[in-house]
Backbone as a ProteinNet text record, in pm:
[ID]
protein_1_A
[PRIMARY]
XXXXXXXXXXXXXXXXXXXXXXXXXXXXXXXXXXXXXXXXXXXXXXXXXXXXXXXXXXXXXXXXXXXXXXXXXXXXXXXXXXXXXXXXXXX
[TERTIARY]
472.8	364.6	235.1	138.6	10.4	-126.5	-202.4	-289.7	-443	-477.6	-576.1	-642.4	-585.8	-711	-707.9	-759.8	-789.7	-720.1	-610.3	-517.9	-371.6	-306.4	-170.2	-65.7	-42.9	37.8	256.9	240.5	430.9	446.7	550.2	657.8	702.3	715.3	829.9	883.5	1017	1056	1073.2	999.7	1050.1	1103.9	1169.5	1256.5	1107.7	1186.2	1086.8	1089.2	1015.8	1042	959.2	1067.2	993.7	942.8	814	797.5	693.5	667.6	578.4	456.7	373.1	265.3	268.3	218.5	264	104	126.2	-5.8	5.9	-76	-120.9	-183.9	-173.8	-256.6	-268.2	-353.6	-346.5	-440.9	-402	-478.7	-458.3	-549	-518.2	-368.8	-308.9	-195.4	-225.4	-254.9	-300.1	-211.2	-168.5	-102.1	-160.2	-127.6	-134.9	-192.1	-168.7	-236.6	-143.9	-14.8	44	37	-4.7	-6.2	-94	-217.9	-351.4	-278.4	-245.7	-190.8	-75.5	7.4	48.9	14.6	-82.4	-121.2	-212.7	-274.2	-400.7	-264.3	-209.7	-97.3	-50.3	8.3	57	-42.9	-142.3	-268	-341.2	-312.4	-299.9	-219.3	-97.8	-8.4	98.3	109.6	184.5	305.8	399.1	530	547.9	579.7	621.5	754.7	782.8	940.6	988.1	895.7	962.5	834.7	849.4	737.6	810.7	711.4	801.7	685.9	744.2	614.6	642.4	542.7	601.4	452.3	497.3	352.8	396.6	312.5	285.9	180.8	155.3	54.8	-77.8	-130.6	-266.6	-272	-220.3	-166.8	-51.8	-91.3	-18	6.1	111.8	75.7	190.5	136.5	279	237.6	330.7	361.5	425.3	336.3	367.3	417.9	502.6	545.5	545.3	432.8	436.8	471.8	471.8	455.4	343.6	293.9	201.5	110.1	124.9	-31.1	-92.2	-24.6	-82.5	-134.9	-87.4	-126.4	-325.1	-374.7	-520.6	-575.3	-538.1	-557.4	-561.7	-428.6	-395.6	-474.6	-529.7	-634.7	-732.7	-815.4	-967.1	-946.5	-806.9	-789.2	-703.8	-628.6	-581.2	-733.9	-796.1	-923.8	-973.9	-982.7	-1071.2	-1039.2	-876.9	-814.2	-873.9	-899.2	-936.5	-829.3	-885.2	-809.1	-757.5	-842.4	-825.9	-853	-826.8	-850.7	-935.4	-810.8	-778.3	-680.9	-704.9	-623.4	-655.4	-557.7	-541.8	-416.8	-467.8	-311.4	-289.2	-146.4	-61.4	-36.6	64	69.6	100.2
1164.6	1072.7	1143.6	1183.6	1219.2	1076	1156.6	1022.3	1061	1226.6	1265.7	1292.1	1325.5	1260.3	1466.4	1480.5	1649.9	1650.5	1537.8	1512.5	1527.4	1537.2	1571.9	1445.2	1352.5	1274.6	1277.8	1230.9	1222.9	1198.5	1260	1200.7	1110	987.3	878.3	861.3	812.9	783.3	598.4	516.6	376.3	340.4	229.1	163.8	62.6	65	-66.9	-215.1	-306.8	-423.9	-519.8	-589.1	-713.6	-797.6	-857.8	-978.3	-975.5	-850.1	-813.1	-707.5	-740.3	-686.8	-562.7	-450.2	-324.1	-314.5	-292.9	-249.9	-133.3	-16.8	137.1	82.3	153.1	182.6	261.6	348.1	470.1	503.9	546.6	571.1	718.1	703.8	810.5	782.2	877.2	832	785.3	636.9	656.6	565.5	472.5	425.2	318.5	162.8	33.3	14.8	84.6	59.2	-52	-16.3	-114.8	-312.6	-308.1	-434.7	-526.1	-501.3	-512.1	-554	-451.9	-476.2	-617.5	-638.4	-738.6	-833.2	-842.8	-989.1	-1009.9	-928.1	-1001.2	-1031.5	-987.6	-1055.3	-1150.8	-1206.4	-1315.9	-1423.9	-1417.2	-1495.8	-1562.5	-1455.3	-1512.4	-1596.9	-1600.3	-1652.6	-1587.9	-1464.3	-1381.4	-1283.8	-1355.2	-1273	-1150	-1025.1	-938.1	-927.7	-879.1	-868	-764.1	-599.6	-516.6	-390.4	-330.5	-220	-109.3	-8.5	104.6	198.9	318.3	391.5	501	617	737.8	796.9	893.5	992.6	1095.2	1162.8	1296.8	1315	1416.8	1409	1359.8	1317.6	1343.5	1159.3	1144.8	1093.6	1014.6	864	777.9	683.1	615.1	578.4	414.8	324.1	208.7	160.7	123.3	80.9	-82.9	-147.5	-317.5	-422.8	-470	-529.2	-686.2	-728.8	-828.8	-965.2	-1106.9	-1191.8	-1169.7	-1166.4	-1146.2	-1242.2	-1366.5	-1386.9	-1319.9	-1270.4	-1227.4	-1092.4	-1037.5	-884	-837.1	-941.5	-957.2	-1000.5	-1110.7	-1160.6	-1054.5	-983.4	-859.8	-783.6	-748.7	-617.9	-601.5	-704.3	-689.3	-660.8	-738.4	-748.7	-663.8	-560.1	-402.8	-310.5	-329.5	-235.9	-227.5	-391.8	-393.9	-293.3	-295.8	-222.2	-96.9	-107.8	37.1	126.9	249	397.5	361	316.3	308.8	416.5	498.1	630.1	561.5	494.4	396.9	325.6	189.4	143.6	41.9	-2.1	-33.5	-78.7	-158.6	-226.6	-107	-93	-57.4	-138.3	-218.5	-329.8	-467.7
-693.1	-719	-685	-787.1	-755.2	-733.7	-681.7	-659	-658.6	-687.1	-737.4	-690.3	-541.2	-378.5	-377.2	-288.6	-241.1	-141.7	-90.4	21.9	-17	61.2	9	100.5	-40.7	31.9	-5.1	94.1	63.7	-20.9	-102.6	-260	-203.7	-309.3	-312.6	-413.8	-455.8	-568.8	-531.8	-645.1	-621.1	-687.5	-695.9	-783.1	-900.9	-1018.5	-1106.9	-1051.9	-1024	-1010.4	-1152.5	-1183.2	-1306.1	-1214.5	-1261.6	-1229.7	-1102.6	-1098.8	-912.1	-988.8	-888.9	-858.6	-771.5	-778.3	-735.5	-661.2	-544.6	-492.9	-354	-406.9	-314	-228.6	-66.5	-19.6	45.1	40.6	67.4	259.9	343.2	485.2	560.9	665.3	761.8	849.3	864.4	989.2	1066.6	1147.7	1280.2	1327.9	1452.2	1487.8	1520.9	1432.6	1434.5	1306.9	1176.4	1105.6	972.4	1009.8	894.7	985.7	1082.3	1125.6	1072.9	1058.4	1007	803.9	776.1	621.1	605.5	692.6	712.1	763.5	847.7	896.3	752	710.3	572.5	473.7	457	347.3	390.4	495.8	567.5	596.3	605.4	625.6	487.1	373.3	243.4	167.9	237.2	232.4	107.8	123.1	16.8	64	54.4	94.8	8.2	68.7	33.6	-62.1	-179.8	-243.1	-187.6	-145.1	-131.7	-23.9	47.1	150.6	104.2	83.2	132	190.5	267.1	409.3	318.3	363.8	364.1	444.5	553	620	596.4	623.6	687.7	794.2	882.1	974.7	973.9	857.1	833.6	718.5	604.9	509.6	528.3	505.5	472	351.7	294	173.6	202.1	187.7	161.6	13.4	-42.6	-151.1	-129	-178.5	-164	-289.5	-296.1	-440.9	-358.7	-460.4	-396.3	-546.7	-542.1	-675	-747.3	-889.1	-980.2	-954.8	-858	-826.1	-712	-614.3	-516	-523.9	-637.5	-650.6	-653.3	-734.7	-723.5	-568.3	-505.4	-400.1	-316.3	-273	-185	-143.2	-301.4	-315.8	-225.8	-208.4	-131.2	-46.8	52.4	211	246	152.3	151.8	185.9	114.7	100.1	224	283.3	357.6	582	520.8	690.4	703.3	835	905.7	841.7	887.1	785.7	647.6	568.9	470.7	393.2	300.5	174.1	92	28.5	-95.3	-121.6	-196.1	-223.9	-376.3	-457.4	-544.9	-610.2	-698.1	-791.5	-918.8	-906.7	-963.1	-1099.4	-1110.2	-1161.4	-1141.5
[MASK]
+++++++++++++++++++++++++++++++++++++++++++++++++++++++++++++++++++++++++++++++++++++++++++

């Protein structure tokens, strides 16, 4: 998976999901940072279908499949966590 950054993040291979909203987000490694990504999803009131992590020292990336309404919703309050890169919908 490339992502275009001048950073070098972990390969993942994911599975397809129908019916979900696919949303990046891309951060620094630091420690407490996927908590923050889950409480704004939980506070939106948008259950997760599927997470997946991957780091490296420097570079982190989760991948969030969430229902096709929440995928817009998600977005802002992804953007908005400390060590953030980038982040964005997929599909």
């Amino acid at each position: 998976m490339s992502f275009g950054l001048s950073v070098n993040c972990p390969e993942a291979a994911l599975p397809e999901r129908a019916a979900k909203s696919r949303l990046l987000h891309i951060h620094r490694t630091v420690p407490g940072v996927l908590a923050p990504l889950n409480e704004r999803l939980a506070d939106a009131g948008i259950s997760f279908a599927a997470q997946y992590l991957a780091t490296n020292e420097d570079v982190g990336h989760v991948v969030i499949d969430v229902d096709l309404a929440g995928g817009t919703v998600a977005l802002a309050d992804l953007c908005a966590v400390h060590s953030t890169i980038r982040c964005r919908l997929l599909y």
